[in-house]
Amino acid sequence: MLTHLSIKHFAVVDHAELEFGPGMTVISGETGAGKSLLVDALGLVSGMRADSGVVRHGAGRAELAAEFSLEDAPQARTWLHDNELDEDDGGACQIRRVIRADGGSRAWINGRPATVGQLLELSGLLVEIHGQHEQQALLTRTSQLALLDAFGRTGEERQAVAAAARHWSALLDEREALSSQGDVSDRIEWLEHQFAELERETLEPAAIEQLGTDHRRHAHAADLIATCDGALAQLGGDEMPSLSGTLQQVRGQLQRMQEHEPRLGEVDGMLDAAAIQIDEALTLLDRIRSDLDIDPDAFEAAEQRLGRLHELARKHRVTPDQLLARREALAEELVGLRGAGERLQMLDTEIDNARQAWRQAADALGARRREAAGRLSTDTTALIAELGMGGGRFEIAIEPIDDDRPDPQGGERIEFLVAANPGQPARPLRKVASGGELSRVSLAIEVATLGLDAVPTMVFDEVDSGIGGAVADIVGRKLRTLGERRQVLCVTHLPQVAAQGHAHYRVSKASADGITQSEVRQLDAGERREELARMLGGAELTREARAAAKRLLADVG
């Protein structure tokens, strides 16, 4: 629900702050005073295309802001959460837009920068403006279908159709992917050759690493043997002074002097530990030396195997340690291709079954829609007659669509049609020329569906154009009825409509120092009677006009 609208430097409005509550709020004023500017401001906040001409003369920019309570807008709360634009409490939302005099504009949702596309998406869940062709949600087939489904309560059937369509579509995509491969026999033969080459090699990463180690050991066998022999001689050999023997001599000398300096015992302990480490090193070094041997055949075998791995890696454009994954990928593709023929045959049967399942679900949905379309057409036709379009009729055209591909929306498309006068053919609602007729038809549809499209705020701009008298009273009562379920804002010039409002704003225009300016203010009870009297009697407020205004308000109760 719209709770606040702030307007600054917008057209002839210098500054205005409007508070809104539930029910029906009417906006009135003399012709040319700028009543519809409030609707235009709300339209720009909702993402309507901006024009620098809306900036007040002499100002650098126009600023517009709207605040909404989200208690009656769960879909908007979800959208804000999904787009990470929600507030912590999630109970309110502010949309702000600035239009510069140079034509540029910026927008914010809850203080965060937003695109015009995001404004359109969010505002479509918050407010619906009737009376301007470009702002009519009911002019789009998508919205019409959604409204009909809401009226017919087809949620369960729509879910079944969407699920059947997803399953059918997935099977079609799979078949298309398999069929696009064409004759796969050559591909299978090539893959089998590539796989066989890789299958002959041991490709586990640990084995490849060990092969590299063995290759390096054989390549440097002579140097390794010489190094090990030299180290063994220096550490513990008998033919030359060794490190092990030197340590033993040093320890003996220190032990003889320990009685004179006890701390030498600590040094001796360290040397003893070092001697143990040297002995263990000698043991391991001797084992390594015994494993070393100059083996040209083993070196050649390792050289050849390593060469094959590098050649395979270059061929498959991977590193040697990625060859195993490549082999597994080839094996997986082979399995898929070998079973492609059988899978295609199975898919034909599965697709036929999926098509039948979708068709059955779509038929059930279509039956619900046709029944709902009949009821909605009858109810809306009766209402537009009450709203001054006697002899007019409202119809819903239902057209089957091609079912070669699955459609999650069902097996038909619909369009709202209207004939404004007797004897005229019904035409699409989006092609109705008269804004007043379009607004009244929209009002009739909304009243017939009692706001089932779930948009919490509905705005009607000049919905009473071209009517008067008893019809005007009916229009007002229908708007008030709608206001019991949704928040309704109505720009009107008819007192019979204005009297039905729960709240009333008046727009007035005055000139000062050659500058025209509009003022918007909420009326109290006395001011409201005066405004209704003005709307009834013109500029001169007579006693009769005031009495008639009082009666209008009394009739509302």
Coordinates of C-alpha atoms in Angstrom, one line a residue:
M1 CA 0.0 0.0 0.0
L2 CA 1.2 3.5 -0.9
T3 CA 1.7 5.4 2.3
H4 CA 3.6 8.6 1.2
L5 CA 4.4 10.5 -2.0
S6 CA 6.9 13.3 -2.0
I7 CA 7.1 15.7 -5.0
K8 CA 9.7 18.5 -5.4
H9 CA 10.2 20.8 -8.4
F10 CA 7.9 18.6 -10.6
A11 CA 6.2 20.5 -13.5
V12 CA 4.1 23.2 -11.8
V13 CA 4.4 21.6 -8.3
D14 CA 7.1 23.2 -6.3
H15 CA 6.8 20.9 -3.3
A16 CA 4.1 18.5 -2.0
E17 CA 4.0 15.8 0.7
L18 CA 1.0 13.5 0.5
E19 CA 0.0 10.8 3.0
F20 CA -2.2 7.9 2.0
G21 CA -4.2 5.3 3.9
P22 CA -6.3 2.3 3.0
G23 CA -9.6 2.6 1.1
M24 CA -10.4 5.1 -1.6
T25 CA -8.6 8.4 -1.9
V26 CA -9.9 11.0 -4.4
I27 CA -8.0 13.8 -6.0
S28 CA -9.9 16.7 -7.5
G29 CA -9.3 20.2 -8.8
E30 CA -10.1 22.7 -11.5
T31 CA -9.3 21.9 -15.1
G32 CA -5.7 22.6 -15.7
A33 CA -4.8 22.7 -12.1
G34 CA -2.5 19.6 -12.4
K35 CA -4.6 16.8 -10.9
S36 CA -3.0 14.2 -13.1
L37 CA 0.5 15.3 -12.2
L38 CA 0.2 13.2 -9.1
V39 CA -0.5 10.2 -11.3
D40 CA 2.4 11.2 -13.6
A41 CA 4.7 11.5 -10.6
L42 CA 3.7 8.0 -9.4
G43 CA 4.2 6.7 -12.9
L44 CA 7.8 8.1 -13.0
V45 CA 8.6 6.5 -9.7
S46 CA 7.2 3.3 -11.2
G47 CA 9.7 3.4 -14.0
M48 CA 7.9 5.4 -16.7
R49 CA 10.3 7.0 -19.3
A50 CA 11.6 10.3 -18.0
D51 CA 11.5 13.6 -19.9
S52 CA 13.4 16.7 -18.9
G53 CA 10.2 18.7 -19.5
V54 CA 8.8 17.5 -16.2
V55 CA 11.5 19.5 -14.3
R56 CA 10.0 22.7 -12.9
H57 CA 11.2 25.8 -14.8
G58 CA 14.3 27.3 -13.1
A59 CA 15.1 24.1 -11.1
G60 CA 18.0 21.8 -11.8
R61 CA 16.1 18.6 -11.1
A62 CA 12.8 17.1 -10.0
E63 CA 12.8 14.8 -7.1
L64 CA 10.1 12.1 -6.5
A65 CA 9.8 9.6 -3.7
A66 CA 7.2 7.0 -2.8
E67 CA 7.0 4.9 0.3
F68 CA 5.0 1.6 0.4
S69 CA 4.0 -0.6 3.2
L70 CA 4.7 -4.2 2.3
E71 CA 2.2 -5.9 4.6
D72 CA -0.2 -6.5 1.7
A73 CA 2.5 -7.1 -0.9
P74 CA 4.2 -10.5 -0.3
Q75 CA 5.4 -10.8 -3.9
A76 CA 7.2 -7.4 -3.6
R77 CA 8.8 -8.5 -0.4
T78 CA 10.1 -11.7 -2.1
W79 CA 11.4 -9.6 -5.1
L80 CA 13.2 -7.2 -2.8
H81 CA 14.8 -10.1 -1.0
D82 CA 15.8 -11.9 -4.2
N83 CA 17.4 -8.8 -5.5
E84 CA 19.1 -7.9 -2.2
L85 CA 17.3 -4.6 -2.0
D86 CA 15.2 -5.3 1.1
E87 CA 15.4 -3.6 4.5
D88 CA 16.2 -5.4 7.7
D89 CA 12.6 -5.4 8.9
G90 CA 11.1 -6.0 5.4
G91 CA 8.0 -4.1 6.3
A92 CA 8.4 -1.0 4.1
C93 CA 10.0 0.1 0.8
Q94 CA 11.0 3.5 -0.5
I95 CA 11.5 4.2 -4.2
R96 CA 13.2 7.5 -5.2
R97 CA 13.8 9.0 -8.6
V98 CA 15.6 12.2 -9.6
I99 CA 15.2 13.6 -13.1
R100 CA 17.7 16.2 -14.1
A101 CA 17.0 19.2 -16.3
D102 CA 19.5 17.8 -18.9
G103 CA 17.3 14.7 -19.3
G104 CA 19.3 12.3 -17.2
S105 CA 17.8 10.4 -14.3
R106 CA 18.8 8.2 -11.4
A107 CA 16.8 5.9 -9.2
W108 CA 17.1 4.2 -5.8
I109 CA 15.2 1.4 -4.0
N110 CA 15.6 1.5 -0.3
G111 CA 18.6 3.8 -0.7
R112 CA 20.4 1.6 -3.1
P113 CA 21.0 2.5 -6.7
A114 CA 18.5 0.8 -9.1
T115 CA 17.9 0.6 -12.8
V116 CA 14.7 1.7 -14.5
G117 CA 14.1 -2.0 -15.3
Q118 CA 14.2 -2.8 -11.6
L119 CA 11.7 0.0 -10.9
L120 CA 9.3 -1.4 -13.5
E121 CA 9.6 -4.9 -12.1
L122 CA 9.1 -3.8 -8.5
S123 CA 6.4 -1.3 -9.1
G124 CA 4.5 -3.9 -11.2
L125 CA 4.0 -5.7 -7.9
L126 CA 3.0 -2.6 -5.9
V127 CA 0.9 -0.3 -8.1
E128 CA -1.3 -0.5 -11.1
I129 CA -2.2 2.7 -13.0
H130 CA -5.3 2.8 -15.1
G131 CA -6.2 5.5 -17.6
Q132 CA -2.9 6.0 -19.5
H133 CA -2.3 3.5 -22.3
E134 CA 1.4 3.0 -21.6
Q135 CA 0.7 2.3 -18.0
Q136 CA -2.0 -0.3 -18.4
A137 CA -1.0 -3.6 -17.0
L138 CA -4.3 -5.0 -18.3
L139 CA -3.3 -4.2 -21.9
T140 CA -0.7 -7.0 -22.0
R141 CA -1.7 -10.5 -22.7
T142 CA 0.5 -11.8 -20.0
S143 CA -1.3 -9.7 -17.4
Q144 CA -4.7 -10.7 -18.8
L145 CA -3.8 -14.4 -18.6
A146 CA -2.6 -14.0 -15.1
L147 CA -5.8 -12.2 -14.1
L148 CA -8.0 -14.8 -15.7
D149 CA -6.1 -17.6 -14.0
A150 CA -6.5 -15.7 -10.7
F151 CA -10.2 -15.3 -11.3
G152 CA -10.5 -19.0 -12.2
R153 CA -8.2 -20.1 -9.3
T154 CA -6.2 -22.3 -11.7
G155 CA -3.1 -22.5 -9.6
E156 CA -3.0 -26.3 -9.3
E157 CA -3.6 -26.8 -13.0
R158 CA -1.0 -24.2 -14.0
Q159 CA 1.6 -26.0 -11.8
A160 CA 0.8 -29.3 -13.4
V161 CA 1.2 -27.8 -16.9
A162 CA 4.5 -26.1 -16.1
A163 CA 5.9 -29.3 -14.6
A164 CA 4.8 -31.4 -17.6
A165 CA 6.3 -28.8 -20.0
R166 CA 9.7 -28.8 -18.2
H167 CA 9.8 -32.6 -18.4
W168 CA 8.8 -32.6 -22.1
S169 CA 11.3 -29.9 -22.9
A170 CA 14.2 -31.7 -21.2
L171 CA 13.5 -34.8 -23.3
L172 CA 13.3 -32.8 -26.5
D173 CA 16.6 -31.1 -25.7
E174 CA 18.3 -34.5 -25.0
R175 CA 17.0 -35.9 -28.3
E176 CA 18.2 -32.8 -30.2
A177 CA 21.6 -33.1 -28.7
L178 CA 21.9 -36.8 -29.6
S179 CA 20.5 -36.3 -33.1
S180 CA 22.9 -33.4 -33.8
Q181 CA 25.8 -35.9 -33.6
G182 CA 24.7 -37.6 -36.8
D183 CA 26.5 -40.9 -37.7
V184 CA 28.7 -41.5 -34.8
S185 CA 30.4 -44.7 -36.1
D186 CA 33.5 -42.8 -37.2
R187 CA 33.6 -40.9 -33.9
I188 CA 33.4 -44.2 -32.0
E189 CA 36.2 -45.7 -34.0
W190 CA 38.4 -42.7 -33.4
L191 CA 37.6 -42.7 -29.7
E192 CA 38.4 -46.4 -29.4
H193 CA 41.8 -45.9 -30.9
Q194 CA 42.6 -43.0 -28.6
F195 CA 41.3 -44.9 -25.6
A196 CA 43.4 -48.0 -26.5
E197 CA 46.6 -45.9 -26.6
L198 CA 45.9 -44.5 -23.2
E199 CA 44.7 -47.8 -21.8
R200 CA 48.2 -49.4 -22.5
E201 CA 49.9 -47.0 -20.2
T202 CA 49.8 -46.8 -16.4
L203 CA 48.5 -43.3 -15.8
E204 CA 47.9 -43.0 -12.1
P205 CA 49.6 -39.9 -10.8
A206 CA 51.7 -41.8 -8.3
A207 CA 53.0 -44.2 -11.0
I208 CA 53.9 -41.2 -13.2
E209 CA 55.7 -39.6 -10.4
Q210 CA 57.6 -42.8 -9.6
L211 CA 58.6 -43.1 -13.3
G212 CA 60.1 -39.7 -13.2
T213 CA 62.1 -40.6 -10.1
D214 CA 63.4 -43.9 -11.6
H215 CA 64.4 -42.1 -14.8
R216 CA 66.4 -39.5 -12.9
R217 CA 68.1 -42.2 -10.8
H218 CA 69.1 -44.3 -13.8
A219 CA 70.3 -41.1 -15.7
H220 CA 72.6 -40.2 -12.8
A221 CA 73.5 -43.7 -11.6
A222 CA 77.3 -43.2 -12.0
D223 CA 77.4 -39.9 -10.1
L224 CA 75.0 -41.3 -7.4
I225 CA 77.3 -44.3 -6.8
A226 CA 80.4 -42.2 -6.6
T227 CA 78.8 -39.8 -4.2
C228 CA 77.5 -42.6 -1.9
D229 CA 80.9 -44.3 -1.9
G230 CA 82.7 -41.1 -1.0
A231 CA 80.2 -40.3 1.7
L232 CA 80.5 -43.8 3.3
A233 CA 84.3 -43.5 3.3
Q234 CA 84.2 -40.0 5.0
L235 CA 81.6 -40.9 7.5
G236 CA 82.8 -44.4 8.6
G237 CA 85.6 -45.7 6.4
D238 CA 88.7 -47.6 7.5
E239 CA 91.2 -46.3 5.0
M240 CA 91.1 -42.7 6.0
P241 CA 90.1 -40.7 9.1
S242 CA 86.3 -40.8 9.3
L243 CA 83.8 -38.6 11.1
S244 CA 82.6 -41.5 13.2
G245 CA 86.2 -42.3 14.4
T246 CA 86.9 -38.6 15.1
L247 CA 83.7 -38.3 17.2
Q248 CA 84.8 -41.3 19.3
Q249 CA 88.3 -39.8 20.0
V250 CA 86.7 -36.4 21.0
R251 CA 84.3 -38.1 23.3
G252 CA 87.1 -40.1 25.0
Q253 CA 89.1 -36.9 25.7
L254 CA 86.1 -35.1 27.1
Q255 CA 85.1 -38.0 29.4
R256 CA 88.6 -37.9 31.0
M257 CA 88.1 -34.2 31.8
Q258 CA 84.5 -34.5 33.1
E259 CA 85.6 -34.7 36.8
H260 CA 87.1 -31.3 36.5
E261 CA 84.2 -29.7 34.5
P262 CA 80.8 -31.4 34.9
R263 CA 79.3 -29.5 32.0
L264 CA 81.5 -31.5 29.6
G265 CA 79.2 -34.4 30.3
E266 CA 76.4 -32.5 28.6
V267 CA 78.6 -31.9 25.6
D268 CA 79.4 -35.6 25.6
G269 CA 75.7 -36.5 25.6
M270 CA 75.1 -34.3 22.6
L271 CA 78.0 -36.0 20.7
D272 CA 76.7 -39.4 21.6
A273 CA 73.3 -38.5 20.1
A274 CA 75.2 -37.2 17.0
A275 CA 77.1 -40.5 16.8
I276 CA 73.8 -42.4 16.8
Q277 CA 72.4 -40.2 14.0
I278 CA 75.6 -40.7 12.0
D279 CA 75.4 -44.5 12.5
E280 CA 71.7 -44.4 11.2
A281 CA 72.8 -42.3 8.3
L282 CA 75.5 -44.8 7.4
T283 CA 73.1 -47.6 7.5
L284 CA 70.6 -45.9 5.2
L285 CA 73.4 -44.7 2.9
D286 CA 74.7 -48.2 2.6
R287 CA 71.2 -49.5 1.7
I288 CA 70.8 -46.8 -0.9
R289 CA 74.3 -47.7 -2.3
S290 CA 73.4 -51.3 -2.6
D291 CA 70.2 -50.4 -4.6
L292 CA 72.2 -48.4 -7.1
D293 CA 73.5 -50.1 -10.2
I294 CA 74.4 -48.8 -13.7
D295 CA 71.6 -50.5 -15.8
P296 CA 71.5 -49.2 -19.4
D297 CA 68.5 -51.4 -20.2
A298 CA 66.4 -50.1 -17.3
F299 CA 67.4 -46.5 -18.2
E300 CA 66.3 -47.0 -21.8
A301 CA 63.0 -48.5 -20.8
A302 CA 62.2 -45.6 -18.5
E303 CA 63.3 -43.1 -21.2
Q304 CA 61.0 -44.7 -23.7
R305 CA 58.0 -44.9 -21.4
L306 CA 58.4 -41.3 -20.3
G307 CA 58.7 -40.2 -23.9
R308 CA 55.4 -42.0 -24.8
L309 CA 53.6 -40.2 -21.9
H310 CA 54.9 -36.8 -23.1
E311 CA 53.9 -37.6 -26.7
L312 CA 50.4 -38.6 -25.5
A313 CA 50.1 -35.5 -23.4
R314 CA 51.0 -33.3 -26.4
K315 CA 48.5 -35.2 -28.6
H316 CA 45.7 -34.7 -26.2
R317 CA 46.8 -31.2 -25.2
V318 CA 47.1 -31.9 -21.5
T319 CA 49.9 -32.4 -19.0
P320 CA 51.0 -36.0 -18.3
D321 CA 49.3 -36.0 -14.9
Q322 CA 46.0 -35.1 -16.7
L323 CA 46.1 -38.2 -19.0
L324 CA 44.1 -40.3 -16.6
A325 CA 41.2 -37.8 -16.5
R326 CA 41.4 -37.7 -20.3
R327 CA 41.1 -41.4 -20.6
E328 CA 38.1 -41.5 -18.3
A329 CA 36.4 -38.8 -20.4
L330 CA 37.0 -40.8 -23.5
A331 CA 35.5 -43.9 -21.9
E332 CA 32.4 -41.9 -20.7
E333 CA 31.9 -40.5 -24.2
L334 CA 32.2 -44.0 -25.7
V335 CA 29.6 -45.3 -23.4
G336 CA 27.2 -42.5 -24.3
L337 CA 27.8 -42.9 -28.1
R338 CA 27.5 -46.6 -28.1
G339 CA 24.1 -46.3 -26.4
A340 CA 23.0 -43.3 -28.4
G341 CA 20.9 -45.4 -30.9
E342 CA 19.1 -47.2 -28.2
R343 CA 18.6 -44.0 -26.2
L344 CA 17.1 -42.3 -29.3
Q345 CA 14.5 -45.0 -29.7
M346 CA 13.6 -44.8 -26.0
L347 CA 13.4 -41.0 -26.2
D348 CA 10.8 -41.2 -29.0
T349 CA 8.5 -43.2 -26.7
E350 CA 9.2 -41.0 -23.7
I351 CA 8.6 -37.8 -25.7
D352 CA 5.3 -39.1 -26.9
N353 CA 4.3 -39.9 -23.3
A354 CA 5.5 -36.5 -22.1
R355 CA 3.5 -34.8 -24.9
Q356 CA 0.4 -36.7 -23.9
A357 CA 0.9 -35.8 -20.2
W358 CA 1.3 -32.1 -21.1
R359 CA -1.7 -32.2 -23.4
Q360 CA -3.8 -33.8 -20.7
A361 CA -2.7 -31.2 -18.1
A362 CA -3.2 -28.4 -20.6
D363 CA -6.7 -29.6 -21.5
A364 CA -7.6 -29.5 -17.8
L365 CA -6.2 -26.0 -17.5
G366 CA -8.0 -24.9 -20.7
A367 CA -11.3 -26.2 -19.5
R368 CA -10.9 -24.2 -16.2
R369 CA -10.0 -21.1 -18.2
R370 CA -12.9 -21.3 -20.6
E371 CA -15.3 -21.7 -17.7
A372 CA -13.7 -18.7 -15.9
A373 CA -13.7 -16.6 -19.1
G374 CA -17.4 -17.1 -19.5
R375 CA -18.1 -16.0 -16.0
L376 CA -15.7 -13.0 -16.1
S377 CA -17.1 -11.9 -19.5
T378 CA -20.7 -12.0 -18.2
D379 CA -19.8 -10.2 -14.9
T380 CA -17.7 -7.5 -16.6
T381 CA -20.3 -6.9 -19.4
A382 CA -23.0 -6.3 -16.8
L383 CA -20.7 -3.9 -14.9
I384 CA -19.7 -1.8 -18.0
A385 CA -23.3 -1.4 -18.8
E386 CA -23.8 0.0 -15.3
L387 CA -20.8 2.3 -15.9
G388 CA -22.4 4.1 -18.8
M389 CA -21.5 1.9 -21.7
G390 CA -25.0 0.4 -22.3
G391 CA -25.0 -2.1 -25.1
G392 CA -21.2 -2.6 -24.8
R393 CA -19.9 -6.0 -24.1
F394 CA -16.7 -7.6 -22.8
E395 CA -15.4 -10.8 -24.2
I396 CA -12.3 -13.0 -23.8
A397 CA -10.9 -14.6 -26.9
I398 CA -9.3 -18.0 -26.4
E399 CA -7.0 -19.2 -29.2
P400 CA -5.3 -22.6 -29.3
I401 CA -1.5 -22.5 -29.9
D402 CA 0.8 -24.9 -31.7
D403 CA 1.7 -27.7 -29.3
D404 CA 4.8 -28.9 -31.2
R405 CA 6.9 -27.4 -28.3
P406 CA 5.9 -27.5 -24.7
D407 CA 4.5 -24.3 -23.3
P408 CA 4.5 -23.8 -19.5
Q409 CA 1.6 -21.4 -19.9
G410 CA -0.8 -23.9 -21.3
G411 CA -2.3 -24.7 -24.7
E412 CA -4.0 -21.4 -25.4
R413 CA -3.5 -17.7 -25.5
I414 CA -6.2 -15.2 -24.5
E415 CA -7.0 -11.6 -25.2
F416 CA -9.5 -9.3 -23.6
L417 CA -11.9 -7.8 -26.2
V418 CA -14.4 -5.0 -25.8
A419 CA -17.2 -3.5 -27.9
A420 CA -17.9 0.0 -26.5
N421 CA -21.3 0.4 -28.3
P422 CA -24.0 -1.9 -29.6
G423 CA -23.5 -3.3 -33.1
Q424 CA -19.7 -2.8 -33.0
P425 CA -17.4 -5.8 -33.3
A426 CA -15.3 -6.5 -30.2
R427 CA -11.7 -5.3 -30.5
P428 CA -8.7 -6.0 -28.3
L429 CA -8.7 -3.9 -25.2
R430 CA -5.2 -2.5 -26.1
K431 CA -6.7 -0.9 -29.2
V432 CA -9.6 0.9 -27.5
A433 CA -9.1 4.6 -28.4
S434 CA -11.0 6.4 -25.7
G435 CA -9.1 6.7 -22.4
G436 CA -12.4 7.1 -20.5
E437 CA -13.9 4.0 -22.0
L438 CA -10.6 2.1 -21.3
S439 CA -10.6 3.3 -17.7
R440 CA -14.2 2.2 -17.2
V441 CA -13.6 -1.2 -18.7
S442 CA -10.5 -1.6 -16.5
L443 CA -12.6 -0.6 -13.5
A444 CA -15.3 -3.1 -14.4
I445 CA -12.7 -5.9 -14.8
E446 CA -11.1 -5.0 -11.4
V447 CA -14.4 -4.9 -9.7
A448 CA -15.5 -8.2 -11.3
T449 CA -12.3 -9.9 -10.1
L450 CA -12.2 -8.0 -6.8
G451 CA -8.5 -7.3 -7.2
L452 CA -7.4 -10.9 -7.7
D453 CA -4.3 -9.7 -9.5
A454 CA -2.9 -9.1 -6.0
V455 CA -1.5 -5.6 -6.8
P456 CA -2.3 -3.7 -3.6
T457 CA -2.6 -0.1 -5.0
M458 CA -4.8 0.8 -8.0
V459 CA -4.8 4.2 -9.6
F460 CA -7.6 5.4 -11.8
D461 CA -6.9 8.6 -13.8
E462 CA -10.1 10.4 -15.1
V463 CA -12.0 7.1 -14.9
D464 CA -15.2 9.1 -15.1
S465 CA -14.4 10.9 -18.4
G466 CA -17.5 11.5 -20.5
I467 CA -20.1 10.3 -17.9
G468 CA -22.3 12.0 -15.4
G469 CA -25.5 11.7 -13.3
A470 CA -26.5 8.3 -12.1
V471 CA -23.7 6.6 -14.0
A472 CA -21.2 8.8 -12.1
D473 CA -22.7 7.7 -8.8
I474 CA -22.4 4.0 -9.9
V475 CA -18.7 4.6 -10.9
G476 CA -18.0 6.1 -7.5
R477 CA -19.7 3.2 -5.6
K478 CA -17.8 0.6 -7.7
L479 CA -14.5 2.4 -6.8
R480 CA -15.4 2.4 -3.2
T481 CA -16.3 -1.3 -3.3
L482 CA -12.9 -2.0 -4.9
G483 CA -11.4 0.2 -2.1
E484 CA -12.6 -2.3 0.5
R485 CA -10.2 -4.9 -0.9
R486 CA -7.4 -2.7 -2.4
Q487 CA -6.1 0.8 -1.9
V488 CA -7.7 3.0 -4.6
L489 CA -6.5 6.4 -5.8
C490 CA -8.8 8.2 -8.2
V491 CA -8.4 11.5 -10.0
T492 CA -11.9 12.8 -10.7
H493 CA -13.8 15.8 -11.8
L494 CA -17.2 14.4 -10.7
P495 CA -18.6 15.2 -7.3
Q496 CA -20.6 11.9 -7.3
V497 CA -17.3 10.0 -7.5
A498 CA -15.4 12.3 -5.1
A499 CA -18.1 11.9 -2.5
Q500 CA -17.4 8.2 -2.3
G501 CA -13.8 8.6 -1.2
H502 CA -12.5 7.9 2.3
A503 CA -9.9 10.7 1.9
H504 CA -9.9 13.7 -0.4
Y505 CA -7.0 15.9 -1.8
R506 CA -7.6 19.1 -3.8
V507 CA -5.1 20.4 -6.4
S508 CA -5.3 24.2 -6.9
K509 CA -3.3 26.5 -9.2
A510 CA -2.3 30.1 -8.7
S511 CA 0.1 32.5 -10.3
A512 CA 2.6 34.7 -8.4
D513 CA 5.2 37.0 -10.0
G514 CA 4.4 35.5 -13.3
I515 CA 5.0 31.9 -12.2
T516 CA 2.3 29.3 -12.1
Q517 CA 2.3 26.9 -9.2
S518 CA 0.0 24.1 -8.1
E519 CA -0.7 23.3 -4.5
V520 CA -1.9 20.0 -3.1
R521 CA -3.6 19.7 0.2
Q522 CA -5.8 17.2 2.1
L523 CA -9.2 18.4 2.9
D524 CA -11.0 18.2 6.2
A525 CA -14.7 17.6 6.5
G526 CA -15.8 21.2 6.0
E527 CA -13.3 21.8 3.2
R528 CA -14.5 18.7 1.5
R529 CA -18.1 19.9 1.5
E530 CA -16.9 23.2 -0.1
E531 CA -14.9 21.3 -2.7
L532 CA -17.9 19.1 -3.6
A533 CA -20.1 22.2 -3.8
R534 CA -17.6 23.8 -6.2
M535 CA -17.6 20.7 -8.3
L536 CA -21.4 20.8 -8.4
G537 CA -21.9 24.5 -9.0
G538 CA -18.8 25.9 -10.5
A539 CA -16.9 28.9 -9.3
E540 CA -19.8 30.5 -7.5
L541 CA -20.7 28.5 -4.4
T542 CA -24.5 28.8 -3.9
R543 CA -26.6 27.6 -1.0
E544 CA -28.1 25.0 -3.2
A545 CA -24.7 23.6 -4.2
R546 CA -23.6 23.4 -0.6
A547 CA -26.8 21.5 0.3
A548 CA -26.4 19.1 -2.6
A549 CA -22.8 18.5 -1.5
K550 CA -24.0 17.7 2.0
R551 CA -26.6 15.3 0.7
L552 CA -23.9 13.5 -1.4
L553 CA -21.8 12.9 1.7
A554 CA -24.8 11.9 3.7
D555 CA -25.7 9.3 1.1
V556 CA -22.3 7.7 1.4
G557 CA -22.9 7.4 5.1

